[in-house]
Amino acid sequence: MDQPKFKRVLLKISGEALAGGDSRGLDFNVIGQVCDVVKRCADIGVQVGVVVGGGNFWRGLKDGGDRMERVRADHMGMLATCINALALADVLEQKGVQVRVQTAVSMQALAEPYIRSRAIRHLEKGRVVIFGCGTGSPFFSTDTAAVLRAAEIDADVILLAKNIDGVYSADPKLDPTATKYDAISYDDVLSQHLKVMDTTATSLSMDNKIPVLLFALKDPENIYRAVMGETIGTIVG
């Protein structure tokens, strides 16, 4: 059997991707397919940490806008990520995967508090660790949380599963001439203002030299392909 390219990965899943074709809520067919692939990765010895967004329920800045105080709106977004984390954990457990949910905001009745050494110990024992509540601080995106957790757990790569199949020179929905990059540097992403992650997340990944592989979650099998080192999406690094 072929060996995986990466031993420990941080998988970032957008909340919108978990909604499937809908813009809100949870599509358990999509979640089931994602969890099937995560289980395959775990079964071949890949250590998987997961950061999940909350945009299928609430996006602090976008949904709160000028109608709410920004910090409170971001706190609501953290709660949205926790809903998604618990849903992922439940489906994974139904499939026989050992899971631990850790949250950056204390929710002891629902999940463990995030403790780096405990998270690494879970990963070493073959458990999937799902990180909820982003960084635990307002004004930071879940993409930034993904890079932060990847740096803390010494992940080999960040797998950025989104609703687009790679990084483009422009928004392909608006510009039919936009070209897709197979690989691009952090500097080019920042200088061209490309929508890979927010600038804080991109700078943090650059400073810590963590490669980011962006690909479409439309086909959940892409997660396994990425782990095995197949050429998909766009590699940033």
CSV table of C-alpha atoms in Angstrom, one decimal:
chain,number,residue,atom,x,y,z
A,1,MET,CA,0.0,0.0,0.0
A,2,ASP,CA,1.2,3.5,-0.8
A,3,GLN,CA,2.4,5.5,2.2
A,4,PRO,CA,0.8,8.9,3.0
A,5,LYS,CA,2.9,12.0,2.2
A,6,PHE,CA,2.0,13.7,5.5
A,7,LYS,CA,2.0,12.2,9.0
A,8,ARG,CA,0.1,14.9,10.8
A,9,VAL,CA,-2.3,17.3,9.1
A,10,LEU,CA,-4.6,20.2,10.1
A,11,LEU,CA,-7.8,20.0,8.0
A,12,LYS,CA,-9.7,23.3,7.8
A,13,ILE,CA,-13.3,22.9,6.7
A,14,SER,CA,-15.5,25.9,6.0
A,15,GLY,CA,-18.9,25.9,7.6
A,16,GLU,CA,-20.5,26.7,4.3
A,17,ALA,CA,-19.1,23.5,2.8
A,18,LEU,CA,-20.9,21.5,5.5
A,19,ALA,CA,-24.2,23.0,4.4
A,20,GLY,CA,-23.9,21.3,1.0
A,21,GLY,CA,-26.0,23.0,-1.7
A,22,ASP,CA,-27.8,25.1,0.9
A,23,SER,CA,-26.3,28.2,2.4
A,24,ARG,CA,-27.4,27.4,6.0
A,25,GLY,CA,-27.6,24.4,8.3
A,26,LEU,CA,-26.0,21.0,8.1
A,27,ASP,CA,-26.1,18.5,5.2
A,28,PHE,CA,-25.5,15.2,6.8
A,29,ASN,CA,-24.9,13.5,3.5
A,30,VAL,CA,-21.9,15.8,2.9
A,31,ILE,CA,-20.8,15.4,6.5
A,32,GLY,CA,-21.0,11.7,6.2
A,33,GLN,CA,-18.8,11.7,3.1
A,34,VAL,CA,-16.3,13.9,4.7
A,35,CYS,CA,-16.1,11.7,7.8
A,36,ASP,CA,-15.7,8.6,5.7
A,37,VAL,CA,-12.6,10.1,4.1
A,38,VAL,CA,-11.2,11.3,7.5
A,39,LYS,CA,-11.7,7.8,8.8
A,40,ARG,CA,-9.7,6.4,5.9
A,41,CYS,CA,-6.9,8.8,6.6
A,42,ALA,CA,-6.9,7.9,10.3
A,43,ASP,CA,-7.0,4.2,9.5
A,44,ILE,CA,-3.7,4.5,7.5
A,45,GLY,CA,-2.0,6.2,10.4
A,46,VAL,CA,-2.4,9.9,9.5
A,47,GLN,CA,-2.9,12.1,12.6
A,48,VAL,CA,-5.8,14.5,11.8
A,49,GLY,CA,-6.7,17.7,13.5
A,50,VAL,CA,-9.7,19.6,12.3
A,51,VAL,CA,-10.7,23.3,12.6
A,52,VAL,CA,-14.2,24.0,11.4
A,53,GLY,CA,-15.8,27.3,10.5
A,54,GLY,CA,-19.2,28.5,11.4
A,55,GLY,CA,-20.5,30.3,8.4
A,56,ASN,CA,-23.4,27.9,7.8
A,57,PHE,CA,-24.9,29.3,11.0
A,58,TRP,CA,-23.3,32.7,11.7
A,59,ARG,CA,-20.4,34.8,10.5
A,60,GLY,CA,-19.6,37.5,13.0
A,61,LEU,CA,-18.5,40.4,10.8
A,62,LYS,CA,-20.8,39.6,7.8
A,63,ASP,CA,-24.0,38.8,9.7
A,64,GLY,CA,-23.5,41.2,12.6
A,65,GLY,CA,-22.5,44.0,10.4
A,66,ASP,CA,-23.1,47.4,11.9
A,67,ARG,CA,-26.2,46.1,13.8
A,68,MET,CA,-24.2,44.4,16.6
A,69,GLU,CA,-21.1,45.1,18.6
A,70,ARG,CA,-18.3,43.3,16.8
A,71,VAL,CA,-17.0,41.4,19.8
A,72,ARG,CA,-20.4,39.9,20.6
A,73,ALA,CA,-21.0,39.0,17.0
A,74,ASP,CA,-17.7,37.2,16.9
A,75,HIS,CA,-18.6,35.3,20.1
A,76,MET,CA,-21.7,34.1,18.4
A,77,GLY,CA,-19.5,32.9,15.5
A,78,MET,CA,-17.5,30.9,18.0
A,79,LEU,CA,-20.6,29.2,19.2
A,80,ALA,CA,-21.5,28.4,15.6
A,81,THR,CA,-18.2,26.6,15.1
A,82,CYS,CA,-18.9,24.5,18.2
A,83,ILE,CA,-22.2,23.3,16.7
A,84,ASN,CA,-20.3,22.1,13.7
A,85,ALA,CA,-17.5,20.5,15.7
A,86,LEU,CA,-20.1,18.5,17.7
A,87,ALA,CA,-21.9,17.4,14.6
A,88,LEU,CA,-18.6,16.2,13.0
A,89,ALA,CA,-17.6,14.4,16.2
A,90,ASP,CA,-21.0,12.6,16.4
A,91,VAL,CA,-20.8,11.4,12.8
A,92,LEU,CA,-17.2,10.3,13.1
A,93,GLU,CA,-18.0,8.3,16.3
A,94,GLN,CA,-20.9,6.6,14.5
A,95,LYS,CA,-18.3,5.4,12.0
A,96,GLY,CA,-16.1,4.0,14.8
A,97,VAL,CA,-13.5,6.8,14.9
A,98,GLN,CA,-12.2,8.0,18.3
A,99,VAL,CA,-12.7,11.7,18.5
A,100,ARG,CA,-12.0,14.5,21.0
A,101,VAL,CA,-13.5,18.0,20.7
A,102,GLN,CA,-11.5,20.8,22.2
A,103,THR,CA,-12.7,24.4,22.4
A,104,ALA,CA,-10.7,27.6,22.8
A,105,VAL,CA,-13.5,28.9,25.1
A,106,SER,CA,-14.3,26.8,28.1
A,107,MET,CA,-17.4,24.7,27.6
A,108,GLN,CA,-16.7,21.8,30.1
A,109,ALA,CA,-20.1,20.3,29.7
A,110,LEU,CA,-19.7,19.9,26.0
A,111,ALA,CA,-16.0,19.5,25.2
A,112,GLU,CA,-12.4,19.6,26.6
A,113,PRO,CA,-10.7,22.9,26.9
A,114,TYR,CA,-7.9,23.3,24.4
A,115,ILE,CA,-4.6,22.2,25.8
A,116,ARG,CA,-1.8,21.8,23.4
A,117,SER,CA,-0.1,18.9,25.1
A,118,ARG,CA,-3.3,17.0,25.5
A,119,ALA,CA,-4.3,17.6,21.8
A,120,ILE,CA,-0.9,16.2,20.7
A,121,ARG,CA,-1.3,13.2,23.0
A,122,HIS,CA,-4.8,12.5,21.5
A,123,LEU,CA,-3.3,12.7,18.0
A,124,GLU,CA,-0.5,10.3,18.9
A,125,LYS,CA,-3.1,7.8,20.1
A,126,GLY,CA,-4.8,7.9,16.7
A,127,ARG,CA,-7.8,10.1,17.8
A,128,VAL,CA,-9.1,12.8,15.6
A,129,VAL,CA,-9.1,16.1,17.4
A,130,ILE,CA,-11.6,18.8,16.4
A,131,PHE,CA,-10.8,22.3,17.5
A,132,GLY,CA,-13.9,24.6,18.1
A,133,CYS,CA,-14.4,28.3,18.9
A,134,GLY,CA,-11.6,29.5,16.6
A,135,THR,CA,-8.8,31.2,18.5
A,136,GLY,CA,-11.1,32.1,21.4
A,137,SER,CA,-10.6,35.8,20.6
A,138,PRO,CA,-12.7,38.1,18.5
A,139,PHE,CA,-11.3,39.8,15.3
A,140,PHE,CA,-9.6,36.6,14.3
A,141,SER,CA,-11.0,34.2,11.6
A,142,THR,CA,-11.2,30.5,11.7
A,143,ASP,CA,-8.6,30.4,9.0
A,144,THR,CA,-6.2,32.1,11.4
A,145,ALA,CA,-7.3,29.6,14.0
A,146,ALA,CA,-6.4,26.8,11.6
A,147,VAL,CA,-2.9,28.2,11.1
A,148,LEU,CA,-2.4,28.8,14.8
A,149,ARG,CA,-3.4,25.2,15.7
A,150,ALA,CA,-1.3,23.8,12.9
A,151,ALA,CA,1.7,25.6,14.2
A,152,GLU,CA,1.0,24.5,17.8
A,153,ILE,CA,0.6,20.8,17.0
A,154,ASP,CA,3.5,20.8,14.5
A,155,ALA,CA,1.3,19.8,11.5
A,156,ASP,CA,3.1,19.0,8.2
A,157,VAL,CA,0.5,20.8,6.1
A,158,ILE,CA,-2.8,22.8,6.3
A,159,LEU,CA,-5.5,21.2,4.2
A,160,LEU,CA,-7.8,24.1,3.3
A,161,ALA,CA,-11.1,22.5,2.1
A,162,LYS,CA,-13.3,25.2,0.6
A,163,ASN,CA,-16.0,25.7,-2.1
A,164,ILE,CA,-13.4,26.5,-4.7
A,165,ASP,CA,-10.9,24.1,-6.3
A,166,GLY,CA,-7.8,26.3,-6.0
A,167,VAL,CA,-6.3,29.7,-6.0
A,168,TYR,CA,-7.1,31.9,-9.0
A,169,SER,CA,-5.7,35.1,-10.4
A,170,ALA,CA,-9.1,36.6,-9.9
A,171,ASP,CA,-12.6,35.5,-8.8
A,172,PRO,CA,-13.5,32.9,-11.5
A,173,LYS,CA,-17.2,33.6,-10.9
A,174,LEU,CA,-16.7,37.2,-12.0
A,175,ASP,CA,-13.8,36.9,-14.4
A,176,PRO,CA,-13.9,34.1,-17.0
A,177,THR,CA,-10.3,34.8,-17.9
A,178,ALA,CA,-9.1,34.0,-14.4
A,179,THR,CA,-6.3,31.4,-14.3
A,180,LYS,CA,-5.7,28.8,-11.7
A,181,TYR,CA,-2.4,28.4,-10.0
A,182,ASP,CA,-0.9,25.0,-9.3
A,183,ALA,CA,1.5,26.6,-6.8
A,184,ILE,CA,2.0,30.1,-5.5
A,185,SER,CA,4.2,31.8,-2.9
A,186,TYR,CA,2.9,33.5,0.3
A,187,ASP,CA,4.4,36.8,-1.0
A,188,ASP,CA,2.4,36.6,-4.2
A,189,VAL,CA,-0.8,35.8,-2.4
A,190,LEU,CA,-0.3,38.9,-0.2
A,191,SER,CA,0.9,41.2,-2.9
A,192,GLN,CA,-1.9,40.3,-5.3
A,193,HIS,CA,-4.5,40.3,-2.5
A,194,LEU,CA,-5.7,36.9,-3.5
A,195,LYS,CA,-8.6,35.4,-1.5
A,196,VAL,CA,-6.9,32.3,-0.1
A,197,MET,CA,-7.1,33.2,3.6
A,198,ASP,CA,-7.2,36.5,5.3
A,199,THR,CA,-3.9,38.4,5.5
A,200,THR,CA,-3.4,37.5,9.2
A,201,ALA,CA,-3.7,33.8,8.5
A,202,THR,CA,-1.5,34.0,5.4
A,203,SER,CA,1.2,36.0,7.3
A,204,LEU,CA,1.1,33.5,10.2
A,205,SER,CA,1.5,30.5,7.9
A,206,MET,CA,4.4,32.3,6.0
A,207,ASP,CA,6.2,33.1,9.3
A,208,ASN,CA,5.9,29.5,10.5
A,209,LYS,CA,6.7,28.0,7.1
A,210,ILE,CA,3.6,25.8,7.0
A,211,PRO,CA,2.5,24.9,3.5
A,212,VAL,CA,-1.2,25.4,2.7
A,213,LEU,CA,-3.0,23.2,0.2
A,214,LEU,CA,-6.3,24.6,-1.0
A,215,PHE,CA,-8.8,22.4,-2.8
A,216,ALA,CA,-12.5,21.8,-3.3
A,217,LEU,CA,-14.5,19.9,-0.7
A,218,LYS,CA,-17.2,19.3,-3.3
A,219,ASP,CA,-15.4,15.9,-3.8
A,220,PRO,CA,-14.5,14.8,-0.2
A,221,GLU,CA,-12.1,12.2,-1.7
A,222,ASN,CA,-9.8,15.2,-2.3
A,223,ILE,CA,-8.9,15.1,1.4
A,224,TYR,CA,-7.4,11.6,0.9
A,225,ARG,CA,-5.7,12.5,-2.4
A,226,ALA,CA,-4.1,15.5,-0.6
A,227,VAL,CA,-2.8,13.3,2.2
A,228,MET,CA,-1.4,10.8,-0.2
A,229,GLY,CA,0.5,13.6,-2.1
A,230,GLU,CA,-1.5,13.7,-5.3
A,231,THR,CA,-1.5,16.9,-7.3
A,232,ILE,CA,-4.8,18.7,-6.6
A,233,GLY,CA,-5.8,22.3,-5.9
A,234,THR,CA,-3.1,24.9,-5.2
A,235,ILE,CA,-0.2,24.6,-2.9
A,236,VAL,CA,0.8,27.9,-1.1
A,237,GLY,CA,4.2,28.0,0.4
